[in-house]
Amino acid sequence: MEIQGLPGRLLAVLGPAIASGELPEGTVLRAEELEQQHGVSRTVVREAVRILESMRMVEPRRRVGTTVRPKADWDVFDPLVIRWRLAGADRSAQLRSLGSLRVAVEPAAAALAARCADDDDRRELSALAVELTVTARAADLESFLAHDIAFHAVVLRASGNEMFAHLKDTVGAVLTGRTEHHLMPHRPREYAVQLHREVAEAICTGDPERAERAMRTIVVGALEELDATLPD
Amino acid sequence: MEIQGLPGRLLAVLGPAIASGELPEGTVLRAEELEQQHGVSRTVVREAVRILESMRMVEPRRRVGTTVRPKADWDVFDPLVIRWRLAGADRSAQLRSLGSLRVAVEPAAAALAARCADDDDRRELSALAVELTVTARAADLESFLAHDIAFHAVVLRASGNEMFAHLKDTVGAVLTGRTEHHLMPHRPREYAVQLHREVAEAICTGDPERAERAMRTIVVGALEELDATLPD
DNA sequence: GAAACACAATCGTCATACTTTTGGGTGTCC
DNA sequence: GGACACCCAAAAGTATGACGATTGTGTTTC
């Protein structure tokens, strides 16, 4: 998952620093400084900076240095960027963006899944719906979270659309963040669990409209809860 | 936009080669070979490979070489990956994925835009709707395409969601690809143009439901046309 | 035949030298 | 005094040689 080696470690310092606004737009990073500050060689600095360049977070220019680009240019779909932003200052904004994205994508994915899911997908969904019910009743937030992530991941995968499928980690990050920062009720709402069961059932019986509707209720609810809970 | 310098050029060779399946999953790239084949130094090879690693397209491993990862691991939202795939063998699959993504995202973006758009956005949309009408009647496909791209970009931006906004290049790429590969009628359908006018009007008058509905009709239509036209 | 070991291939890192680009300063000319 | 051309130095870009670290593979040994 992570980038390997020293460039990866340097990236894990620079990325969050830029994402959090600690190094604001226009800041100039000079290679030599980075070498000394982090005690690494030119090679390492260059590779880390190249990766940031490929994420459009910085722009190296000769004679002037590597400048931090405006936030609007960043590759906001890059998993690393998402993670850095979730960890930093604009976590709220990132969560809201992701919430809207979920509202757009997950109902569509559920509808597609009701059409395309294979038998394995359906079995897995049913099993996860049961697990969700059980762990919710037991108020086992940790297991609930794990199964919730798995549930949404299966729906996204079963949609048969590779781009939807790749949002699974992103959705997982949102769900995790929500639980970690106590934006969740102390025990999952029975209504939400019921909706998950309904999604599973609709996908298993091949009912796209119902799957889409139930999923939309879930993600809209999550977004509203987010809006109500988040600061500013 | 592009990655600069020699690493960028190497990337522009390796990326498409991997994306097109010319270098299939499991292929081993050795640094020394790449140096010689492309007449560049280790520095350049390493930086290019690092970027591919950050896109999760390859995985460098000691003693064995840099192996191409399965397609399922790739960062399918990375603009470069999308472009490479559109240019290569699975252009059809990529277009279909993007089509579904548009169906999910653009109606939601239109609805949000009807709520959040500022006066500039609204003016711009109105103007673009006029342009679309004029260029469609004149059968000026080139100008029509440019305005079409701009139109969808404004809607995405006006949604106020940065992640939606960043899909503008992607949507632009789809529209461009569609025109370039003659998947479009010889002159834009009047009905489609009318729908664009309706989206603009609904956003200007602050009518989310109507904006969403009209936009959905547009993108669903585009997706159906795609499915009908594409090979396999 | 299995386990321990040594070897070598390949990536990873460092240090250094050289090249290329380009912003800014300097000077000249009108 | 201003505009233009020129030059210089600063910073990134590239190349290269050396060494370190890891790990698959083959070999030896019991």
Short mmCIF file of C-alpha atoms (C1' of nucleotides) in Angstrom, two decimals:
data_model
loop_
_atom_site.label_atom_id
_atom_site.label_comp_id
_atom_site.label_asym_id
_atom_site.label_seq_id
_atom_site.Cartn_x
_atom_site.Cartn_y
_atom_site.Cartn_z
CA MET A 1 0.00 0.00 0.00
CA GLU A 2 2.50 2.61 1.10
CA ILE A 3 5.37 3.81 -0.98
CA GLN A 4 8.47 1.94 0.09
CA GLY A 5 11.71 3.04 1.59
CA LEU A 6 13.08 6.43 2.45
CA PRO A 7 11.18 8.31 -0.26
CA GLY A 8 8.03 6.87 1.28
CA ARG A 9 8.98 8.16 4.69
CA LEU A 10 9.82 11.58 3.35
CA LEU A 11 6.51 11.59 1.52
CA ALA A 12 4.77 10.74 4.76
CA VAL A 13 6.21 13.93 6.20
CA LEU A 14 5.82 16.28 3.26
CA GLY A 15 2.40 15.11 2.14
CA PRO A 16 0.61 15.70 5.43
CA ALA A 17 2.51 18.95 5.91
CA ILE A 18 1.20 20.26 2.61
CA ALA A 19 -2.25 18.77 3.02
CA SER A 20 -2.67 20.32 6.44
CA GLY A 21 -1.74 23.76 5.19
CA GLU A 22 1.40 23.83 7.27
CA LEU A 23 3.21 24.43 3.99
CA PRO A 24 0.71 26.69 2.26
CA GLU A 25 0.32 27.40 -1.42
CA GLY A 26 3.36 29.10 -2.86
CA THR A 27 5.80 27.75 -0.31
CA VAL A 28 9.14 27.01 -1.93
CA LEU A 29 10.92 23.79 -1.08
CA ARG A 30 14.53 23.57 -2.11
CA ALA A 31 16.06 20.18 -2.65
CA GLU A 32 19.19 20.93 -0.69
CA GLU A 33 17.22 22.08 2.33
CA LEU A 34 15.09 18.96 2.30
CA GLU A 35 18.23 16.82 2.11
CA GLN A 36 19.67 18.43 5.20
CA GLN A 37 16.45 18.71 7.18
CA HIS A 38 15.66 15.04 6.74
CA GLY A 39 19.14 13.65 6.48
CA VAL A 40 18.62 11.93 3.16
CA SER A 41 20.34 12.07 -0.17
CA ARG A 42 19.41 13.88 -3.32
CA THR A 43 18.04 10.70 -4.86
CA VAL A 44 15.51 10.25 -2.10
CA VAL A 45 14.36 13.86 -2.11
CA ARG A 46 13.92 13.85 -5.85
CA GLU A 47 11.83 10.69 -5.87
CA ALA A 48 9.56 11.97 -3.13
CA VAL A 49 9.14 15.29 -4.88
CA ARG A 50 8.41 13.52 -8.16
CA ILE A 51 5.58 11.67 -6.53
CA LEU A 52 4.17 14.87 -5.09
CA GLU A 53 4.46 16.33 -8.56
CA SER A 54 2.49 13.43 -10.00
CA MET A 55 -0.20 14.22 -7.41
CA ARG A 56 -0.08 17.82 -8.61
CA MET A 57 0.64 19.06 -5.13
CA VAL A 58 3.95 20.69 -6.05
CA GLU A 59 5.56 22.05 -9.16
CA PRO A 60 9.34 21.97 -9.45
CA ARG A 61 10.76 24.82 -11.49
CA ARG A 62 14.34 25.42 -12.34
CA ARG A 63 16.14 28.29 -10.79
CA VAL A 64 13.29 28.94 -8.35
CA GLY A 65 12.62 25.75 -6.44
CA THR A 66 9.72 23.38 -5.91
CA THR A 67 6.61 25.36 -5.08
CA VAL A 68 3.46 24.11 -3.42
CA ARG A 69 0.51 24.31 -5.78
CA PRO A 70 -2.95 25.62 -4.86
CA LYS A 71 -5.23 23.08 -3.28
CA ALA A 72 -7.57 23.26 -6.25
CA ASP A 73 -4.93 21.57 -8.40
CA TRP A 74 -4.36 18.53 -6.20
CA ASP A 75 -5.42 15.07 -7.23
CA VAL A 76 -8.17 14.87 -4.68
CA PHE A 77 -8.99 11.31 -5.67
CA ASP A 78 -5.55 10.00 -4.85
CA PRO A 79 -5.89 7.71 -1.83
CA LEU A 80 -2.85 9.23 -0.18
CA VAL A 81 -4.16 12.75 -0.58
CA ILE A 82 -7.49 11.69 0.88
CA ARG A 83 -5.79 10.07 3.84
CA TRP A 84 -3.57 13.08 4.48
CA ARG A 85 -6.50 15.44 4.33
CA LEU A 86 -8.55 13.25 6.64
CA ALA A 87 -5.70 13.29 9.12
CA GLY A 88 -5.18 17.03 8.96
CA ALA A 89 -6.86 20.36 9.35
CA ASP A 90 -9.55 20.13 6.69
CA ARG A 91 -10.85 16.79 7.82
CA SER A 92 -14.32 18.26 7.96
CA ALA A 93 -14.26 19.49 4.39
CA GLN A 94 -12.87 16.17 3.21
CA LEU A 95 -15.53 14.21 5.06
CA ARG A 96 -18.25 16.38 3.57
CA SER A 97 -16.89 15.96 0.04
CA LEU A 98 -16.68 12.24 0.53
CA GLY A 99 -20.17 12.19 1.98
CA SER A 100 -21.58 13.80 -1.16
CA LEU A 101 -19.59 11.45 -3.31
CA ARG A 102 -21.05 8.50 -1.45
CA VAL A 103 -24.56 9.87 -1.93
CA ALA A 104 -23.92 10.01 -5.65
CA VAL A 105 -22.08 6.73 -6.11
CA GLU A 106 -23.33 4.17 -3.65
CA PRO A 107 -27.00 4.17 -4.65
CA ALA A 108 -25.97 3.80 -8.27
CA ALA A 109 -23.63 0.99 -7.30
CA ALA A 110 -26.37 -0.75 -5.36
CA ALA A 111 -28.68 -0.58 -8.35
CA LEU A 112 -26.01 -2.01 -10.62
CA ALA A 113 -25.21 -4.68 -8.06
CA ALA A 114 -28.83 -5.81 -8.04
CA ARG A 115 -28.38 -6.45 -11.75
CA CYS A 116 -24.85 -7.79 -11.92
CA ALA A 117 -24.02 -9.48 -8.63
CA ASP A 118 -23.01 -13.10 -8.86
CA ASP A 119 -23.93 -15.81 -6.37
CA ASP A 120 -20.82 -15.33 -4.26
CA ASP A 121 -21.53 -11.62 -3.92
CA ARG A 122 -25.09 -12.32 -2.88
CA ARG A 123 -24.08 -14.91 -0.32
CA GLU A 124 -21.46 -12.60 1.10
CA LEU A 125 -23.92 -9.73 1.35
CA SER A 126 -26.48 -11.82 3.15
CA ALA A 127 -23.89 -13.06 5.60
CA LEU A 128 -22.64 -9.54 6.24
CA ALA A 129 -26.18 -8.29 6.80
CA VAL A 130 -26.57 -10.91 9.50
CA GLU A 131 -23.25 -9.99 11.06
CA LEU A 132 -24.23 -6.33 11.07
CA THR A 133 -27.45 -7.14 12.86
CA VAL A 134 -25.71 -9.25 15.46
CA THR A 135 -22.85 -6.90 16.20
CA ALA A 136 -25.19 -3.91 16.30
CA ARG A 137 -27.38 -5.59 18.91
CA ALA A 138 -24.26 -6.46 20.90
CA ALA A 139 -23.11 -2.83 20.53
CA ASP A 140 -19.77 -4.20 19.37
CA LEU A 141 -18.70 -1.09 17.49
CA GLU A 142 -15.38 -2.50 16.36
CA SER A 143 -16.78 -5.58 14.68
CA PHE A 144 -19.70 -3.58 13.39
CA LEU A 145 -17.34 -1.17 11.70
CA ALA A 146 -15.37 -3.97 10.08
CA HIS A 147 -18.50 -5.59 8.72
CA ASP A 148 -19.94 -2.27 7.64
CA ILE A 149 -16.82 -1.56 5.61
CA ALA A 150 -16.94 -5.03 4.12
CA PHE A 151 -20.61 -4.63 3.28
CA HIS A 152 -20.14 -1.44 1.34
CA ALA A 153 -17.04 -2.83 -0.32
CA VAL A 154 -18.97 -5.85 -1.57
CA VAL A 155 -21.76 -3.69 -2.95
CA LEU A 156 -19.24 -1.49 -4.76
CA ARG A 157 -17.42 -4.50 -6.15
CA ALA A 158 -20.61 -6.31 -7.13
CA SER A 159 -21.62 -3.28 -9.20
CA GLY A 160 -19.22 -4.58 -11.81
CA ASN A 161 -17.77 -1.11 -12.29
CA GLU A 162 -14.09 -1.03 -11.55
CA MET A 163 -14.14 2.66 -10.68
CA PHE A 164 -16.89 2.19 -8.16
CA ALA A 165 -15.05 -0.81 -6.78
CA HIS A 166 -11.96 1.28 -6.19
CA LEU A 167 -13.85 3.63 -3.92
CA LYS A 168 -14.01 0.91 -1.32
CA ASP A 169 -10.92 2.07 0.53
CA THR A 170 -12.19 5.61 0.45
CA VAL A 171 -15.56 4.63 1.84
CA GLY A 172 -13.77 2.51 4.40
CA ALA A 173 -11.71 5.50 5.43
CA VAL A 174 -14.85 7.57 5.91
CA LEU A 175 -16.54 4.93 8.01
CA THR A 176 -13.42 4.42 10.07
CA GLY A 177 -12.96 8.14 10.59
CA ARG A 178 -16.56 8.49 11.64
CA THR A 179 -16.23 5.82 14.28
CA GLU A 180 -12.82 6.95 15.46
CA HIS A 181 -13.91 10.50 15.98
CA HIS A 182 -17.09 9.50 17.72
CA LEU A 183 -19.41 10.90 15.11
CA MET A 184 -21.42 7.72 15.51
CA PRO A 185 -24.14 6.91 17.99
CA HIS A 186 -22.90 4.73 20.80
CA ARG A 187 -24.67 1.77 19.29
CA PRO A 188 -25.65 1.54 15.64
CA ARG A 189 -29.25 2.56 15.02
CA GLU A 190 -31.56 -0.36 14.39
CA TYR A 191 -33.08 1.58 11.49
CA ALA A 192 -29.73 1.85 9.74
CA VAL A 193 -29.11 -1.85 10.19
CA GLN A 194 -32.51 -2.62 8.80
CA LEU A 195 -31.70 -0.56 5.73
CA HIS A 196 -28.54 -2.57 5.20
CA ARG A 197 -30.58 -5.75 5.38
CA GLU A 198 -32.94 -4.26 2.83
CA VAL A 199 -30.08 -3.42 0.48
CA ALA A 200 -28.77 -6.95 0.76
CA GLU A 201 -32.19 -8.43 0.19
CA ALA A 202 -32.91 -6.20 -2.79
CA ILE A 203 -29.59 -7.07 -4.39
CA CYS A 204 -30.15 -10.77 -3.74
CA THR A 205 -33.60 -10.69 -5.27
CA GLY A 206 -32.46 -8.50 -8.16
CA ASP A 207 -34.50 -5.42 -7.35
CA PRO A 208 -32.43 -2.42 -8.48
CA GLU A 209 -34.92 0.29 -7.56
CA ARG A 210 -35.33 -0.97 -4.01
CA ALA A 211 -31.59 -1.47 -3.57
CA GLU A 212 -30.91 2.02 -4.82
CA ARG A 213 -33.58 3.56 -2.61
CA ALA A 214 -32.45 1.81 0.54
CA MET A 215 -28.80 2.62 -0.12
CA ARG A 216 -29.64 6.23 -0.79
CA THR A 217 -31.43 6.42 2.53
CA ILE A 218 -28.33 5.05 4.22
CA VAL A 219 -25.83 7.44 2.70
CA VAL A 220 -28.10 10.48 2.85
CA GLY A 221 -28.64 9.73 6.51
CA ALA A 222 -24.91 9.42 7.04
CA LEU A 223 -24.31 12.73 5.30
CA GLU A 224 -26.97 14.51 7.33
CA GLU A 225 -25.57 13.12 10.52
CA LEU A 226 -22.14 14.30 9.43
CA ASP A 227 -23.41 17.80 8.67
CA ALA A 228 -25.13 17.94 12.02
CA THR A 229 -22.10 16.75 13.94
CA LEU A 230 -19.16 18.34 12.22
CA PRO A 231 -17.65 21.58 13.48
CA ASP A 232 -18.04 24.80 11.43
CA MET B 1 -0.12 18.93 -16.56
CA GLU B 2 2.38 16.34 -17.65
CA ILE B 3 5.28 15.16 -15.60
CA GLN B 4 8.33 17.04 -16.70
CA GLY B 5 11.58 16.00 -18.22
CA LEU B 6 12.98 12.62 -19.08
CA PRO B 7 11.10 10.73 -16.37
CA GLY B 8 7.94 12.13 -17.89
CA ARG B 9 8.89 10.85 -21.30
CA LEU B 10 9.76 7.45 -19.97
CA LEU B 11 6.47 7.42 -18.11
CA ALA B 12 4.69 8.27 -21.32
CA VAL B 13 6.15 5.08 -22.78
CA LEU B 14 5.81 2.72 -19.83
CA GLY B 15 2.38 3.86 -18.67
CA PRO B 16 0.57 3.25 -21.93
CA ALA B 17 2.48 0.00 -22.44
CA ILE B 18 1.24 -1.31 -19.13
CA ALA B 19 -2.23 0.15 -19.49
CA SER B 20 -2.67 -1.39 -22.90
CA GLY B 21 -1.70 -4.83 -21.69
CA GLU B 22 1.41 -4.86 -23.81
CA LEU B 23 3.27 -5.44 -20.55
CA PRO B 24 0.80 -7.73 -18.81
CA GLU B 25 0.46 -8.44 -15.12
CA GLY B 26 3.53 -10.12 -13.74
CA THR B 27 5.93 -8.74 -16.32
CA VAL B 28 9.28 -7.98 -14.75
CA LEU B 29 11.02 -4.74 -15.61
CA ARG B 30 14.64 -4.48 -14.61
CA ALA B 31 16.15 -1.08 -14.06
CA GLU B 32 19.26 -1.78 -16.08
CA GLU B 33 17.26 -2.93 -19.08
CA LEU B 34 15.10 0.16 -19.00
CA GLU B 35 18.21 2.33 -18.85
CA GLN B 36 19.63 0.76 -21.95
CA GLN B 37 16.40 0.43 -23.89
CA HIS B 38 15.57 4.09 -23.43
CA GLY B 39 19.05 5.51 -23.21
CA VAL B 40 18.56 7.22 -19.87
CA SER B 41 20.27 7.02 -16.52
CA ARG B 42 19.25 5.18 -13.39
CA THR B 43 18.04 8.43 -11.87
CA VAL B 44 15.47 8.85 -14.59
CA VAL B 45 14.37 5.23 -14.55
CA ARG B 46 13.97 5.23 -10.81
CA GLU B 47 11.85 8.36 -10.77
CA ALA B 48 9.55 7.07 -13.47
CA VAL B 49 9.19 3.73 -11.72
CA ARG B 50 8.49 5.48 -8.43
CA ILE B 51 5.61 7.33 -10.03
CA LEU B 52 4.22 4.11 -11.45
CA GLU B 53 4.54 2.63 -7.98
CA SER B 54 2.56 5.52 -6.52
CA MET B 55 -0.13 4.70 -9.07
CA ARG B 56 0.03 1.10 -7.88
CA MET B 57 0.75 -0.13 -11.38
CA VAL B 58 4.08 -1.73 -10.51
CA GLU B 59 5.76 -3.10 -7.43
CA PRO B 60 9.55 -2.96 -7.18
CA ARG B 61 11.00 -5.87 -5.25
CA ARG B 62 14.61 -6.52 -4.46
CA ARG B 63 16.38 -9.34 -6.13
CA VAL B 64 13.50 -9.92 -8.52
CA GLY B 65 12.79 -6.68 -10.32
CA THR B 66 9.88 -4.35 -10.76
CA THR B 67 6.78 -6.35 -11.55
CA VAL B 68 3.59 -5.15 -13.15
CA ARG B 69 0.68 -5.39 -10.74
CA PRO B 70 -2.77 -6.73 -11.62
CA LYS B 71 -5.09 -4.22 -13.18
CA ALA B 72 -7.40 -4.43 -10.18
CA ASP B 73 -4.76 -2.71 -8.05
CA TRP B 74 -4.25 0.32 -10.26
CA ASP B 75 -5.35 3.76 -9.20
CA VAL B 76 -8.12 3.95 -11.74
CA PHE B 77 -8.98 7.50 -10.73
CA ASP B 78 -5.56 8.84 -11.58
CA PRO B 79 -5.94 11.13 -14.58
CA LEU B 80 -2.90 9.65 -16.27
CA VAL B 81 -4.16 6.11 -15.86
CA ILE B 82 -7.51 7.12 -17.29
CA ARG B 83 -5.86 8.77 -20.27
CA TRP B 84 -3.60 5.80 -20.91
CA ARG B 85 -6.50 3.40 -20.75
CA LEU B 86 -8.58 5.56 -23.05
CA ALA B 87 -5.76 5.55 -25.55
CA GLY B 88 -5.20 1.82 -25.39
CA ALA B 89 -6.83 -1.52 -25.76
CA ASP B 90 -9.50 -1.33 -23.08
CA ARG B 91 -10.82 1.99 -24.22
CA SER B 92 -14.28 0.48 -24.34
CA ALA B 93 -14.20 -0.75 -20.76
CA GLN B 94 -12.83 2.58 -19.60
CA LEU B 95 -15.52 4.51 -21.43
CA ARG B 96 -18.21 2.32 -19.94
CA SER B 97 -16.85 2.75 -16.42
CA LEU B 98 -16.67 6.47 -16.90
CA GLY B 99 -20.15 6.49 -18.35
CA SER B 100 -21.55 4.87 -15.21
CA LEU B 101 -19.57 7.25 -13.06
CA ARG B 102 -21.05 10.18 -14.93
CA VAL B 103 -24.55 8.79 -14.44
CA ALA B 104 -23.92 8.66 -10.72
CA VAL B 105 -22.11 11.94 -10.26
CA GLU B 106 -23.37 14.49 -12.74
CA PRO B 107 -27.04 14.48 -11.75
CA ALA B 108 -26.03 14.86 -8.12
CA ALA B 109 -23.68 17.67 -9.10
CA ALA B 110 -26.45 19.40 -11.05
CA ALA B 111 -28.77 19.22 -8.06
CA LEU B 112 -26.10 20.67 -5.79
CA ALA B 113 -25.31 23.34 -8.35
CA ALA B 114 -28.94 24.45 -8.39
CA ARG B 115 -28.52 25.10 -4.68
CA CYS B 116 -24.98 26.47 -4.50
CA ALA B 117 -24.16 28.15 -7.80
CA ASP B 118 -23.17 31.79 -7.57
CA ASP B 119 -24.11 34.46 -10.07
CA ASP B 120 -21.00 33.99 -12.17
CA ASP B 121 -21.67 30.28 -12.50
CA ARG B 122 -25.24 30.96 -13.56
CA ARG B 123 -24.23 33.56 -16.12
CA GLU B 124 -21.60 31.26 -17.52
CA LEU B 125 -24.04 28.37 -17.78
CA SER B 126 -26.61 30.46 -19.60
CA ALA B 127 -24.02 31.70 -22.03
CA LEU B 128 -22.75 28.18 -22.67
CA ALA B 129 -26.27 26.88 -23.23
CA VAL B 130 -26.68 29.51 -25.95
CA GLU B 131 -23.33 28.59 -27.48
CA LEU B 132 -24.30 24.93 -27.49
CA THR B 133 -27.52 25.73 -29.29
CA VAL B 134 -25.78 27.85 -31.91
CA THR B 135 -22.89 25.51 -32.62
CA ALA B 136 -25.22 22.50 -32.72
CA ARG B 137 -27.40 24.16 -35.36
CA ALA B 138 -24.30 25.05 -37.33
CA ALA B 139 -23.12 21.43 -36.97
CA ASP B 140 -19.78 22.82 -35.77
CA LEU B 141 -18.70 19.72 -33.88
CA GLU B 142 -15.41 21.17 -32.74
CA SER B 143 -16.83 24.25 -31.08
CA PHE B 144 -19.75 22.22 -29.78
CA LEU B 145 -17.37 19.84 -28.07
CA ALA B 146 -15.43 22.67 -26.46
CA HIS B 147 -18.58 24.26 -25.11
CA ASP B 148 -20.00 20.93 -24.04
CA ILE B 149 -16.87 20.25 -21.99
CA ALA B 150 -17.02 23.73 -20.50
CA PHE B 151 -20.70 23.30 -19.68
CA HIS B 152 -20.21 20.11 -17.72
CA ALA B 153 -17.13 21.56 -16.06
CA VAL B 154 -19.08 24.55 -14.82
CA VAL B 155 -21.85 22.35 -13.45
CA LEU B 156 -19.33 20.20 -11.63
CA ARG B 157 -17.53 23.22 -10.24
CA ALA B 158 -20.74 24.99 -9.27
CA SER B 159 -21.72 21.97 -7.19
CA GLY B 160 -19.34 23.28 -4.57
CA ASN B 161 -17.87 19.82 -4.09
CA GLU B 162 -14.18 19.78 -4.84
CA MET B 163 -14.20 16.08 -5.70
CA PHE B 164 -16.96 16.53 -8.22
CA ALA B 165 -15.15 19.55 -9.60
CA HIS B 166 -12.04 17.49 -10.18
CA LEU B 167 -13.90 15.12 -12.45
CA LYS B 168 -14.09 17.83 -15.06
CA ASP B 169 -10.98 16.70 -16.91
CA THR B 170 -12.22 13.15 -16.82
CA VAL B 171 -15.60 14.09 -18.21
CA GLY B 172 -13.81 16.22 -20.76
CA ALA B 173 -11.73 13.25 -21.79
CA VAL B 174 -14.85 11.15 -22.27
CA LEU B 175 -16.54 13.77 -24.38
CA THR B 176 -13.42 14.30 -26.44
CA GLY B 177 -12.92 10.59 -26.94
CA ARG B 178 -16.51 10.19 -27.99
CA THR B 179 -16.20 12.84 -30.65
CA GLU B 180 -12.77 11.77 -31.82
CA HIS B 181 -13.83 8.19 -32.32
CA HIS B 182 -17.00 9.16 -34.10
CA LEU B 183 -19.32 7.76 -31.49
CA MET B 184 -21.34 10.92 -31.91
CA PRO B 185 -24.07 11.70 -34.40
CA HIS B 186 -22.81 13.90 -37.22
CA ARG B 187 -24.62 16.83 -35.71
CA PRO B 188 -25.65 17.06 -32.07
CA ARG B 189 -29.23 16.01 -31.44
CA GLU B 190 -31.56 18.90 -30.82
CA TYR B 191 -33.08 16.97 -27.93
CA ALA B 192 -29.74 16.73 -26.15
CA VAL B 193 -29.14 20.43 -26.62
CA GLN B 194 -32.56 21.17 -25.23
CA LEU B 195 -31.74 19.13 -22.16
CA HIS B 196 -28.60 21.17 -21.63
CA ARG B 197 -30.66 24.33 -21.82
CA GLU B 198 -33.02 22.85 -19.27
CA VAL B 199 -30.16 22.02 -16.90
CA ALA B 200 -28.87 25.57 -17.19
CA GLU B 201 -32.30 27.02 -16.63
CA ALA B 202 -33.02 24.80 -13.65
CA ILE B 203 -29.70 25.69 -12.05
CA CYS B 204 -30.27 29.38 -12.70
CA THR B 205 -33.74 29.28 -11.19
CA GLY B 206 -32.58 27.13 -8.29
CA ASP B 207 -34.61 24.02 -9.08
CA PRO B 208 -32.52 21.03 -7.94
CA GLU B 209 -35.00 18.31 -8.87
CA ARG B 210 -35.40 19.55 -12.42
CA ALA B 211 -31.66 20.08 -12.86
CA GLU B 212 -30.97 16.58 -11.60
CA ARG B 213 -33.61 15.01 -13.80
CA ALA B 214 -32.49 16.77 -16.95
CA MET B 215 -28.84 16.01 -16.29
CA ARG B 216 -29.67 12.38 -15.61
CA THR B 217 -31.44 12.17 -18.93
CA ILE B 218 -28.36 13.56 -20.63
CA VAL B 219 -25.86 11.19 -19.09
CA VAL B 220 -28.09 8.12 -19.24
CA GLY B 221 -28.62 8.88 -22.90
CA ALA B 222 -24.90 9.21 -23.44
CA LEU B 223 -24.27 5.92 -21.67
CA GLU B 224 -26.93 4.10 -23.71
CA GLU B 225 -25.53 5.50 -26.92
CA LEU B 226 -22.11 4.34 -25.81
CA ASP B 227 -23.35 0.85 -25.06
CA ALA B 228 -25.05 0.69 -28.40
CA THR B 229 -22.05 1.89 -30.34
CA LEU B 230 -19.10 0.34 -28.60
CA PRO B 231 -17.59 -2.90 -29.83
CA ASP B 232 -17.96 -6.10 -27.76
"C1'" DG C 1 15.31 -35.54 1.58
"C1'" DA C 2 15.46 -31.52 4.50
"C1'" DA C 3 17.69 -27.87 6.66
"C1'" DA C 4 21.37 -24.61 6.87
"C1'" DC C 5 24.34 -21.82 4.33
"C1'" DA C 6 26.61 -19.13 0.88
"C1'" DC C 7 26.09 -16.59 -3.28
"C1'" DA C 8 24.63 -13.41 -6.52
"C1'" DA C 9 21.09 -10.56 -8.62
"C1'" DT C 10 18.55 -6.63 -8.08
"C1'" DC C 11 16.74 -2.81 -5.93
"C1'" DG C 12 17.95 1.11 -2.55
"C1'" DT C 13 20.85 4.80 -1.06
"C1'" DC C 14 24.64 8.01 -1.15
"C1'" DA C 15 28.03 11.25 -2.98
"C1'" DT C 16 29.63 13.90 -6.66
"C1'" DA C 17 30.22 15.94 -10.99
"C1'" DC C 18 28.29 17.93 -14.79
"C1'" DT C 19 24.31 20.05 -17.74
"C1'" DT C 20 20.35 22.88 -18.58
"C1'" DT C 21 17.23 26.26 -17.75
"C1'" DT C 22 15.85 30.67 -16.20
"C1'" DG C 23 15.13 34.71 -13.13
"C1'" DG C 24 17.37 38.73 -12.07
"C1'" DG C 25 20.80 42.00 -12.26
"C1'" DT C 26 23.85 44.87 -15.11
"C1'" DG C 27 25.02 47.61 -18.51
"C1'" DT C 28 24.42 49.84 -22.87
"C1'" DC C 29 22.04 52.34 -26.17
"C1'" DC C 30 18.49 55.23 -27.61
"C1'" DG D 1 14.93 57.73 -17.85
"C1'" DG D 2 13.40 53.67 -20.06
"C1'" DA D 3 13.87 49.64 -23.00
"C1'" DC D 4 16.53 46.24 -24.68
"C1'" DA D 5 20.23 42.84 -24.76
"C1'" DC D 6 23.48 40.40 -22.29
"C1'" DC D 7 25.56 37.82 -18.67
"C1'" DC D 8 25.69 35.37 -14.37
"C1'" DA D 9 24.46 32.54 -10.75
"C1'" DA D 10 21.00 29.60 -8.58
"C1'" DA D 11 18.38 25.76 -8.71
"C1'" DA D 12 16.59 21.72 -10.76
"C1'" DG D 13 17.82 17.93 -14.10
"C1'" DT D 14 20.84 14.17 -15.51
"C1'" DA D 15 24.66 10.93 -15.34
"C1'" DT D 16 27.70 7.81 -12.98
"C1'" DG D 17 30.30 5.06 -9.69
"C1'" DA D 18 30.31 3.00 -5.34
"C1'" DC D 19 28.31 0.69 -1.68
"C1'" DG D 20 24.40 -1.33 1.29
"C1'" DA D 21 20.36 -4.30 2.02
"C1'" DT D 22 17.40 -7.83 0.87
"C1'" DT D 23 16.04 -12.03 -0.90
"C1'" DG D 24 15.48 -15.89 -4.29
"C1'" DT D 25 18.17 -19.77 -5.61
"C1'" DG D 26 21.26 -23.21 -5.69
"C1'" DT D 27 24.56 -25.93 -3.04
"C1'" DT D 28 26.32 -28.18 0.53
"C1'" DT D 29 25.93 -30.96 4.41
"C1'" DC D 30 23.96 -34.04 7.49
#
